[in-house]
Amino acid sequence: MNTERRPIPPGRVSTIRGHWQRPALTAATLGALVLAFAGLVLPRDVADALQRAALTVVIATPLLRIVWLCVRWTNERDWRFLAAGLALVAVVGAGAVAAMGR
Amino acid sequence: MGSLPYRRRNHQSRDGPRPPPAGHSVWNHQRHINKTHSIDSAFEVGYAVISMQTALYVLLAFATAAIGTLGGLGGAILLVPVLVVTGTSAAIAAPLGLVTVAAGSISAAPRQLFERSVNHRIGITTEVVATTAAVTGALVSNAIGDRVLTYVLAATALTAAVAGGRRRPTRNPPDPACVPSDVGERVGSLSGAYPVGGGIAPYRVVRLPAGLSLMALAGLIAGLAGAPGGFIKTPATSEVMHVPTKVAAATTTFTVGITASAALIVFALQGRIDTRLGSAVVVGALLGGQAGALLQSRLSPSLVRRVLSVLLVAVAVVLVVQA
């Protein structure tokens, strides 16, 4: 069992508290659940659109969290991690372009 | 509601070229063009058959998410092998597994943000490597045979069984010098402090290159087999990079959602996501994850982890025999 004591890390504490993220993520979870369920039980004419919408919410939300973090890190002037966030967005974009090219 | 698609399909099959089956969007159009005969045969049996299949996927996703959440490994690590064992192609099961990973990541986030146990800076730093590997794995998986993917899945299930069975809690002692305002991640560094046992425990990432190597492995497995790399990421973050287990687990939940999303975009563009089955597993996984979280406090975590390990070993053996 690791019981080594570490010193208090230097630097400012991040202001990220999740005040906006928490309700937004709760809404995304409930929205995806309702859309997916409705997509399974409603007639097919509307079901297709609802199923696509549910999956879009599920896929897009984690990526929107990266964008949100980039905005917060810009406000905090944390350029190193802003660069990491943008690099991650670039990797996802490059993957999409590569998949379209195949 | 049930008879309309049946009639429409019969009408289309007599009058000209068949469009993709109703209920399947452009996301999976290509796959159904290639398998028109077999898919239509299944659909012509009647709408009730499809409803039963959908219900089965909801139930499987519910059960695996509940068990996976209880065991702390997530549902997809069990769902994907079970789908393959029950006859779903590994190439189709992988995206469905990742859909449950992304859904689980979103649903767990509000509670973890409230506890301030996620370190976003560690998550994004490790994700640059893991997502690159996941996207590469997803791109390559289209060219790899189902048999190889099944072997990868079996190896992944076995590794998860061992990792889940052996996992031990790591305790970082609170530092009396820390005050509540120290809780959170630090600007400009991979460090922070979190509340534990009535005190505040600081932490700082060590051995970053070794941790990143393991993250790349986890991402590659996610892209290839659709199994979340959480069973690699959490131990790598806590044991190799010396981040407290609670922070490591919460950060991993955050990162596996990103890995899954990146790979799912590739799968969607390849036409490999079945929207109806995807919606079915979203419903099952979200409800099952909540049920598992509710049960978690009533059952012994170590016992559940052992049972989950035994299940994973059994599934891995069946996969190898089937392949």
Short mmCIF file of C-alpha atoms in Angstrom, two decimals:
data_model
loop_
_atom_site.label_atom_id
_atom_site.label_comp_id
_atom_site.label_asym_id
_atom_site.label_seq_id
_atom_site.Cartn_x
_atom_site.Cartn_y
_atom_site.Cartn_z
CA MET A 1 0.00 0.00 0.00
CA ASN A 2 1.39 3.39 -1.03
CA THR A 3 1.56 5.64 2.02
CA GLU A 4 4.35 8.02 0.99
CA ARG A 5 3.61 11.66 1.79
CA ARG A 6 4.00 14.23 -0.97
CA PRO A 7 4.45 17.98 -0.57
CA ILE A 8 1.65 20.37 -1.51
CA PRO A 9 1.99 20.99 -5.27
CA PRO A 10 3.08 24.52 -6.17
CA GLY A 11 1.03 26.88 -8.32
CA ARG A 12 -2.49 28.25 -8.41
CA VAL A 13 -5.51 26.00 -7.89
CA SER A 14 -7.59 25.74 -11.05
CA THR A 15 -10.91 27.55 -10.97
CA ILE A 16 -12.68 24.64 -12.68
CA ARG A 17 -15.53 23.62 -10.39
CA GLY A 18 -17.97 22.15 -12.89
CA HIS A 19 -20.77 24.60 -12.06
CA TRP A 20 -21.81 24.76 -15.71
CA GLN A 21 -20.60 21.33 -16.78
CA ARG A 22 -22.62 19.37 -14.21
CA PRO A 23 -26.12 20.51 -15.24
CA ALA A 24 -25.13 20.37 -18.89
CA LEU A 25 -23.87 16.78 -18.58
CA THR A 26 -26.95 15.74 -16.59
CA ALA A 27 -29.13 17.20 -19.35
CA ALA A 28 -27.07 15.41 -22.02
CA THR A 29 -27.44 12.08 -20.20
CA LEU A 30 -31.19 12.45 -19.79
CA GLY A 31 -31.54 13.76 -23.34
CA ALA A 32 -29.65 10.80 -24.81
CA LEU A 33 -31.72 8.36 -22.74
CA VAL A 34 -35.06 9.91 -23.78
CA LEU A 35 -34.07 10.20 -27.45
CA ALA A 36 -32.75 6.63 -27.59
CA PHE A 37 -35.82 5.21 -25.86
CA ALA A 38 -38.18 7.20 -28.08
CA GLY A 39 -36.20 6.04 -31.11
CA LEU A 40 -36.87 2.43 -30.13
CA VAL A 41 -40.61 2.71 -29.50
CA LEU A 42 -41.88 5.35 -31.96
CA PRO A 43 -42.75 4.65 -35.62
CA ARG A 44 -39.79 4.32 -37.94
CA ASP A 45 -40.44 7.56 -39.78
CA VAL A 46 -39.36 9.51 -36.69
CA ALA A 47 -37.32 6.76 -35.04
CA ASP A 48 -34.40 7.10 -37.45
CA ALA A 49 -33.92 10.77 -36.66
CA LEU A 50 -34.28 10.19 -32.91
CA GLN A 51 -31.76 7.32 -32.93
CA ARG A 52 -29.25 9.43 -34.86
CA ALA A 53 -29.84 12.32 -32.45
CA ALA A 54 -29.28 10.09 -29.40
CA LEU A 55 -26.01 8.74 -30.77
CA THR A 56 -24.90 12.23 -31.82
CA VAL A 57 -25.41 13.47 -28.24
CA VAL A 58 -23.46 10.51 -26.86
CA ILE A 59 -20.57 10.97 -29.31
CA ALA A 60 -20.42 14.77 -29.30
CA THR A 61 -20.64 15.43 -25.55
CA PRO A 62 -17.17 14.13 -24.56
CA LEU A 63 -15.66 16.16 -27.41
CA LEU A 64 -17.54 19.29 -26.35
CA ARG A 65 -15.99 18.86 -22.90
CA ILE A 66 -12.55 19.23 -24.51
CA VAL A 67 -13.63 22.45 -26.23
CA TRP A 68 -15.06 23.73 -22.93
CA LEU A 69 -11.75 22.91 -21.18
CA CYS A 70 -9.81 24.78 -23.87
CA VAL A 71 -11.94 27.85 -23.20
CA ARG A 72 -11.37 27.57 -19.45
CA TRP A 73 -7.63 27.10 -19.86
CA THR A 74 -7.50 30.14 -22.10
CA ASN A 75 -9.16 32.12 -19.29
CA GLU A 76 -6.64 30.68 -16.81
CA ARG A 77 -3.77 31.47 -19.24
CA ASP A 78 -2.62 27.86 -19.01
CA TRP A 79 -1.10 27.79 -22.49
CA ARG A 80 0.62 24.41 -22.11
CA PHE A 81 -2.60 22.53 -21.49
CA LEU A 82 -4.51 24.66 -23.98
CA ALA A 83 -2.01 23.37 -26.57
CA ALA A 84 -2.62 19.78 -25.37
CA GLY A 85 -6.40 20.24 -25.69
CA LEU A 86 -6.09 21.69 -29.18
CA ALA A 87 -3.75 18.84 -30.16
CA LEU A 88 -6.40 16.38 -29.00
CA VAL A 89 -9.08 18.12 -31.08
CA ALA A 90 -6.69 18.00 -34.04
CA VAL A 91 -6.14 14.24 -33.57
CA VAL A 92 -9.90 13.61 -33.55
CA GLY A 93 -10.29 15.78 -36.66
CA ALA A 94 -7.43 14.04 -38.45
CA GLY A 95 -9.00 10.66 -37.66
CA ALA A 96 -12.30 11.80 -39.16
CA VAL A 97 -10.57 13.09 -42.30
CA ALA A 98 -8.62 9.83 -42.64
CA ALA A 99 -11.84 7.79 -42.25
CA MET A 100 -13.58 9.91 -44.92
CA GLY A 101 -10.64 9.44 -47.25
CA ARG A 102 -10.86 5.65 -47.10
CA MET B 1 -46.62 0.70 -36.19
CA GLY B 2 -45.22 -2.74 -36.74
CA SER B 3 -46.79 -3.57 -40.11
CA LEU B 4 -45.76 -0.48 -42.08
CA PRO B 5 -42.05 -1.26 -42.47
CA TYR B 6 -42.93 -4.84 -43.41
CA ARG B 7 -45.25 -3.75 -46.21
CA ARG B 8 -42.92 -1.05 -47.42
CA ARG B 9 -40.01 -3.45 -47.67
CA ASN B 10 -41.96 -6.01 -49.69
CA HIS B 11 -43.16 -3.29 -52.06
CA GLN B 12 -39.63 -2.00 -52.60
CA SER B 13 -38.20 -5.44 -53.24
CA ARG B 14 -40.64 -5.98 -56.12
CA ASP B 15 -40.35 -2.57 -57.73
CA GLY B 16 -36.68 -1.89 -58.09
CA PRO B 17 -33.33 -1.48 -56.36
CA ARG B 18 -33.50 -1.88 -52.61
CA PRO B 19 -32.63 1.11 -50.45
CA PRO B 20 -30.97 0.43 -47.08
CA PRO B 21 -33.44 -1.28 -44.74
CA ALA B 22 -35.73 1.09 -42.89
CA GLY B 23 -34.49 1.70 -39.38
CA HIS B 24 -30.89 1.76 -40.60
CA SER B 25 -29.48 5.17 -41.42
CA VAL B 26 -26.65 6.27 -43.66
CA TRP B 27 -24.39 5.49 -40.69
CA ASN B 28 -24.61 1.81 -41.52
CA HIS B 29 -25.73 2.02 -45.15
CA GLN B 30 -22.60 0.47 -46.66
CA ARG B 31 -22.72 -2.60 -44.45
CA HIS B 32 -26.30 -3.31 -45.42
CA ILE B 33 -25.61 -2.83 -49.11
CA ASN B 34 -23.02 -5.57 -48.78
CA LYS B 35 -25.34 -7.88 -46.84
CA THR B 36 -28.67 -7.06 -48.49
CA HIS B 37 -29.88 -10.64 -48.77
CA SER B 38 -29.21 -11.77 -45.21
CA ILE B 39 -30.49 -8.58 -43.61
CA ASP B 40 -33.67 -8.54 -45.68
CA SER B 41 -34.32 -12.19 -44.87
CA ALA B 42 -34.21 -11.32 -41.23
CA PHE B 43 -36.46 -8.30 -41.70
CA GLU B 44 -39.04 -10.17 -43.78
CA VAL B 45 -39.76 -12.49 -40.89
CA GLY B 46 -41.66 -9.58 -39.37
CA TYR B 47 -41.29 -6.52 -37.19
CA ALA B 48 -41.66 -8.58 -33.97
CA VAL B 49 -38.35 -10.32 -34.60
CA ILE B 50 -36.53 -7.02 -34.80
CA SER B 51 -38.23 -5.81 -31.64
CA MET B 52 -37.11 -8.95 -29.83
CA GLN B 53 -33.55 -8.44 -31.06
CA THR B 54 -33.64 -4.83 -29.88
CA ALA B 55 -35.02 -5.87 -26.49
CA LEU B 56 -32.26 -8.47 -26.18
CA TYR B 57 -29.61 -5.80 -26.80
CA VAL B 58 -31.23 -3.51 -24.20
CA LEU B 59 -31.21 -6.35 -21.65
CA LEU B 60 -27.62 -7.38 -22.43
CA ALA B 61 -26.41 -3.78 -22.17
CA PHE B 62 -28.36 -3.32 -18.91
CA ALA B 63 -26.97 -6.51 -17.33
CA THR B 64 -23.37 -5.98 -18.43
CA ALA B 65 -23.42 -2.28 -17.42
CA ALA B 66 -24.80 -3.15 -13.97
CA ILE B 67 -22.25 -5.95 -13.41
CA GLY B 68 -19.42 -3.92 -14.94
CA THR B 69 -20.19 -0.88 -12.79
CA LEU B 70 -20.34 -3.09 -9.70
CA GLY B 71 -16.92 -4.51 -10.57
CA GLY B 72 -15.50 -1.09 -11.40
CA LEU B 73 -14.52 -2.02 -14.96
CA GLY B 74 -17.49 -0.59 -16.89
CA GLY B 75 -20.01 -2.54 -18.95
CA ALA B 76 -18.38 -2.65 -22.38
CA ILE B 77 -15.56 -4.96 -21.29
CA LEU B 78 -18.25 -7.61 -20.73
CA LEU B 79 -20.80 -6.49 -23.36
CA VAL B 80 -18.58 -6.78 -26.43
CA PRO B 81 -17.38 -10.36 -25.74
CA VAL B 82 -20.93 -11.43 -24.81
CA LEU B 83 -22.30 -9.96 -28.07
CA VAL B 84 -19.63 -11.82 -30.05
CA VAL B 85 -20.33 -15.07 -28.17
CA THR B 86 -24.06 -14.66 -28.93
CA GLY B 87 -23.40 -14.33 -32.66
CA THR B 88 -22.75 -10.63 -33.36
CA SER B 89 -19.78 -9.92 -35.61
CA ALA B 90 -16.79 -8.48 -33.71
CA ALA B 91 -16.65 -5.62 -36.24
CA ILE B 92 -20.24 -4.66 -35.38
CA ALA B 93 -19.95 -5.32 -31.63
CA ALA B 94 -16.92 -3.02 -31.21
CA PRO B 95 -18.78 0.25 -32.01
CA LEU B 96 -21.70 -0.83 -29.82
CA GLY B 97 -19.28 -1.35 -26.92
CA LEU B 98 -17.81 2.11 -27.45
CA VAL B 99 -21.29 3.66 -27.49
CA THR B 100 -21.85 2.28 -23.98
CA VAL B 101 -18.43 3.60 -22.90
CA ALA B 102 -19.22 7.14 -24.08
CA ALA B 103 -22.70 7.01 -22.49
CA GLY B 104 -21.29 5.75 -19.18
CA SER B 105 -18.62 8.46 -19.19
CA ILE B 106 -21.22 11.21 -19.60
CA SER B 107 -23.57 9.80 -16.96
CA ALA B 108 -20.82 9.44 -14.31
CA ALA B 109 -19.39 12.92 -14.94
CA PRO B 110 -21.76 15.12 -12.86
CA ARG B 111 -21.08 13.18 -9.64
CA GLN B 112 -17.31 13.11 -10.25
CA LEU B 113 -17.24 16.84 -10.99
CA PHE B 114 -19.15 17.47 -7.78
CA GLU B 115 -16.54 15.44 -5.84
CA ARG B 116 -13.77 17.29 -7.74
CA SER B 117 -12.03 13.98 -8.29
CA VAL B 118 -11.35 14.46 -12.02
CA ASN B 119 -7.98 15.94 -13.00
CA HIS B 120 -8.70 17.31 -16.48
CA ARG B 121 -5.08 18.23 -17.15
CA ILE B 122 -3.88 14.67 -16.57
CA GLY B 123 -6.82 13.39 -18.62
CA ILE B 124 -6.20 15.59 -21.67
CA THR B 125 -2.42 15.00 -21.59
CA THR B 126 -2.80 11.23 -21.58
CA GLU B 127 -5.67 11.36 -24.08
CA VAL B 128 -3.53 12.94 -26.81
CA VAL B 129 -1.61 9.65 -26.94
CA ALA B 130 -4.54 7.31 -26.22
CA THR B 131 -6.85 8.91 -28.79
CA THR B 132 -4.15 8.84 -31.47
CA ALA B 133 -3.80 5.10 -30.84
CA ALA B 134 -7.59 4.58 -30.71
CA VAL B 135 -8.17 6.37 -34.02
CA THR B 136 -5.34 4.33 -35.58
CA GLY B 137 -6.86 1.13 -34.19
CA ALA B 138 -10.33 2.04 -35.49
CA LEU B 139 -8.95 2.81 -38.97
CA VAL B 140 -6.95 -0.43 -39.07
CA SER B 141 -9.73 -2.59 -37.60
CA ASN B 142 -11.75 -2.30 -40.81
CA ALA B 143 -8.97 -4.14 -42.64
CA ILE B 144 -8.46 -6.82 -40.00
CA GLY B 145 -10.41 -10.06 -40.13
CA ASP B 146 -13.12 -10.92 -37.63
CA ARG B 147 -11.07 -13.86 -36.34
CA VAL B 148 -8.09 -11.67 -35.40
CA LEU B 149 -10.42 -9.14 -33.73
CA THR B 150 -11.99 -11.99 -31.75
CA TYR B 151 -8.54 -13.10 -30.55
CA VAL B 152 -7.72 -9.50 -29.55
CA LEU B 153 -11.01 -9.38 -27.66
CA ALA B 154 -10.29 -12.67 -25.88
CA ALA B 155 -6.82 -11.45 -24.85
CA THR B 156 -8.36 -8.18 -23.65
CA ALA B 157 -11.01 -10.00 -21.59
CA LEU B 158 -8.34 -12.21 -19.99
CA THR B 159 -6.13 -9.22 -19.15
CA ALA B 160 -9.12 -7.37 -17.67
CA ALA B 161 -9.97 -10.47 -15.61
CA VAL B 162 -6.47 -10.52 -14.13
CA ALA B 163 -6.33 -6.74 -13.61
CA GLY B 164 -9.79 -6.64 -12.03
CA GLY B 165 -9.09 -9.56 -9.71
CA ARG B 166 -5.74 -8.23 -8.53
CA ARG B 167 -6.68 -4.56 -8.09
CA ARG B 168 -5.99 -3.22 -4.61
CA PRO B 169 -6.87 0.19 -3.20
CA THR B 170 -3.98 2.62 -2.83
CA ARG B 171 -4.17 5.07 0.04
CA ASN B 172 -2.53 8.48 -0.07
CA PRO B 173 -2.30 9.99 3.41
CA PRO B 174 -3.85 13.41 4.06
CA ASP B 175 -1.38 16.25 4.58
CA PRO B 176 -2.17 18.36 7.69
CA ALA B 177 -0.62 21.38 5.95
CA CYS B 178 -3.32 21.31 3.27
CA VAL B 179 -6.51 23.37 3.60
CA PRO B 180 -9.85 22.89 1.79
CA SER B 181 -9.01 25.64 -0.70
CA ASP B 182 -6.09 23.45 -1.93
CA VAL B 183 -8.52 20.88 -3.36
CA GLY B 184 -8.43 20.71 -7.15
CA GLU B 185 -5.95 20.53 -9.98
CA ARG B 186 -3.02 22.94 -10.27
CA VAL B 187 -2.67 25.40 -13.15
CA GLY B 188 0.28 24.57 -15.42
CA SER B 189 1.20 21.20 -13.91
CA LEU B 190 0.08 17.58 -13.61
CA SER B 191 -0.64 17.76 -9.90
CA GLY B 192 -3.37 18.59 -7.42
CA ALA B 193 -5.00 17.68 -4.12
CA TYR B 194 -8.19 15.82 -3.25
CA PRO B 195 -10.28 15.32 -0.11
CA VAL B 196 -9.82 11.95 1.63
CA GLY B 197 -10.63 10.64 5.09
CA GLY B 198 -11.41 14.05 6.57
CA GLY B 199 -8.17 15.59 5.28
CA ILE B 200 -6.59 16.76 2.02
CA ALA B 201 -4.09 14.57 0.14
CA PRO B 202 -1.78 16.19 -2.41
CA TYR B 203 -0.44 14.29 -5.43
CA ARG B 204 1.86 14.82 -8.38
CA VAL B 205 2.34 12.73 -11.55
CA VAL B 206 5.59 10.77 -11.84
CA ARG B 207 6.94 8.52 -14.64
CA LEU B 208 4.87 10.25 -17.33
CA PRO B 209 6.54 8.52 -20.36
CA ALA B 210 5.83 5.05 -18.94
CA GLY B 211 2.24 6.06 -18.21
CA LEU B 212 1.78 7.45 -21.72
CA SER B 213 3.04 4.17 -23.24
CA LEU B 214 0.35 2.25 -21.38
CA MET B 215 -2.26 4.82 -22.44
CA ALA B 216 -1.31 4.20 -26.07
CA LEU B 217 -1.84 0.46 -25.54
CA ALA B 218 -5.25 1.11 -23.94
CA GLY B 219 -6.27 3.38 -26.84
CA LEU B 220 -5.20 0.83 -29.45
CA ILE B 221 -7.28 -1.89 -27.78
CA ALA B 222 -10.29 0.45 -27.63
CA GLY B 223 -10.03 1.25 -31.33
CA LEU B 224 -9.45 -2.37 -32.38
CA ALA B 225 -11.79 -4.31 -30.11
CA GLY B 226 -14.26 -1.75 -28.76
CA ALA B 227 -13.31 -2.61 -25.18
CA PRO B 228 -12.58 0.42 -23.04
CA GLY B 229 -8.99 0.58 -21.89
CA GLY B 230 -10.03 1.55 -18.37
CA PHE B 231 -8.64 -1.64 -16.89
CA ILE B 232 -5.22 -0.51 -18.19
CA LYS B 233 -5.64 3.24 -17.72
CA THR B 234 -6.69 3.26 -14.07
CA PRO B 235 -3.82 1.03 -12.81
CA ALA B 236 -1.37 2.91 -15.08
CA THR B 237 -2.48 6.24 -13.64
CA SER B 238 -2.51 5.09 -10.01
CA GLU B 239 0.36 2.57 -9.84
CA VAL B 240 2.76 3.90 -12.50
CA MET B 241 2.04 7.64 -12.33
CA HIS B 242 1.28 7.66 -8.56
CA VAL B 243 -2.08 9.43 -8.81
CA PRO B 244 -4.53 8.47 -6.00
CA THR B 245 -6.87 5.65 -7.05
CA LYS B 246 -10.03 7.75 -6.70
CA VAL B 247 -8.61 10.54 -8.89
CA ALA B 248 -7.22 7.95 -11.33
CA ALA B 249 -10.59 6.19 -11.65
CA ALA B 250 -12.53 9.44 -12.14
CA THR B 251 -10.01 10.78 -14.65
CA THR B 252 -10.13 7.46 -16.52
CA THR B 253 -13.93 7.64 -16.72
CA PHE B 254 -13.51 11.11 -18.26
CA THR B 255 -10.85 9.97 -20.75
CA VAL B 256 -12.46 6.72 -21.94
CA GLY B 257 -15.42 8.80 -23.10
CA ILE B 258 -13.10 10.87 -25.31
CA THR B 259 -11.33 7.76 -26.66
CA ALA B 260 -14.71 6.18 -27.45
CA SER B 261 -16.03 9.33 -29.16
CA ALA B 262 -12.95 9.66 -31.36
CA ALA B 263 -13.15 6.02 -32.44
CA LEU B 264 -16.94 6.23 -32.93
CA ILE B 265 -16.56 9.12 -35.37
CA VAL B 266 -14.30 6.88 -37.46
CA PHE B 267 -16.76 3.97 -37.20
CA ALA B 268 -19.69 6.25 -38.14
CA LEU B 269 -17.85 7.47 -41.22
CA GLN B 270 -17.09 3.84 -42.11
CA GLY B 271 -20.83 3.05 -41.85
CA ARG B 272 -20.30 0.56 -39.03
CA ILE B 273 -22.71 1.96 -36.42
CA ASP B 274 -26.17 0.40 -36.37
CA THR B 275 -28.30 3.25 -35.04
CA ARG B 276 -31.15 1.02 -33.77
CA LEU B 277 -28.85 -1.32 -31.87
CA GLY B 278 -26.76 1.66 -30.78
CA SER B 279 -29.85 3.30 -29.27
CA ALA B 280 -30.76 0.00 -27.62
CA VAL B 281 -27.39 -0.25 -25.88
CA VAL B 282 -27.52 3.45 -24.87
CA VAL B 283 -30.82 2.80 -23.04
CA GLY B 284 -29.53 -0.42 -21.45
CA ALA B 285 -26.13 0.98 -20.50
CA LEU B 286 -27.45 4.20 -18.91
CA LEU B 287 -30.09 2.37 -16.85
CA GLY B 288 -27.74 -0.52 -16.00
CA GLY B 289 -24.97 1.85 -14.92
CA GLN B 290 -27.36 3.58 -12.50
CA ALA B 291 -28.59 0.21 -11.16
CA GLY B 292 -25.00 -0.95 -10.66
CA ALA B 293 -24.10 2.25 -8.83
CA LEU B 294 -27.13 1.79 -6.52
CA LEU B 295 -26.18 -1.83 -5.78
CA GLN B 296 -22.50 -0.99 -5.30
CA SER B 297 -22.96 0.10 -1.68
CA ARG B 298 -24.81 -3.13 -0.76
CA LEU B 299 -22.38 -5.71 -2.14
CA SER B 300 -18.75 -6.45 -1.38
CA PRO B 301 -16.66 -4.82 -4.15
CA SER B 302 -13.91 -7.45 -3.89
CA LEU B 303 -16.43 -10.30 -4.24
CA VAL B 304 -18.05 -8.65 -7.27
CA ARG B 305 -14.62 -8.08 -8.84
CA ARG B 306 -13.77 -11.77 -8.40
CA VAL B 307 -17.08 -12.89 -9.92
CA LEU B 308 -16.55 -10.48 -12.83
CA SER B 309 -13.03 -11.88 -13.34
CA VAL B 310 -14.38 -15.43 -13.50
CA LEU B 311 -17.05 -14.33 -16.01
CA LEU B 312 -14.42 -12.63 -18.18
CA VAL B 313 -12.20 -15.73 -18.16
CA ALA B 314 -15.18 -17.88 -19.19
CA VAL B 315 -16.08 -15.45 -21.99
CA ALA B 316 -12.45 -15.36 -23.20
CA VAL B 317 -12.33 -19.18 -23.35
CA VAL B 318 -15.60 -19.31 -25.32
CA LEU B 319 -14.30 -16.65 -27.73
CA VAL B 320 -11.08 -18.59 -28.39
CA VAL B 321 -13.01 -21.84 -28.93
CA GLN B 322 -15.43 -20.08 -31.32
CA ALA B 323 -12.65 -18.37 -33.28
#
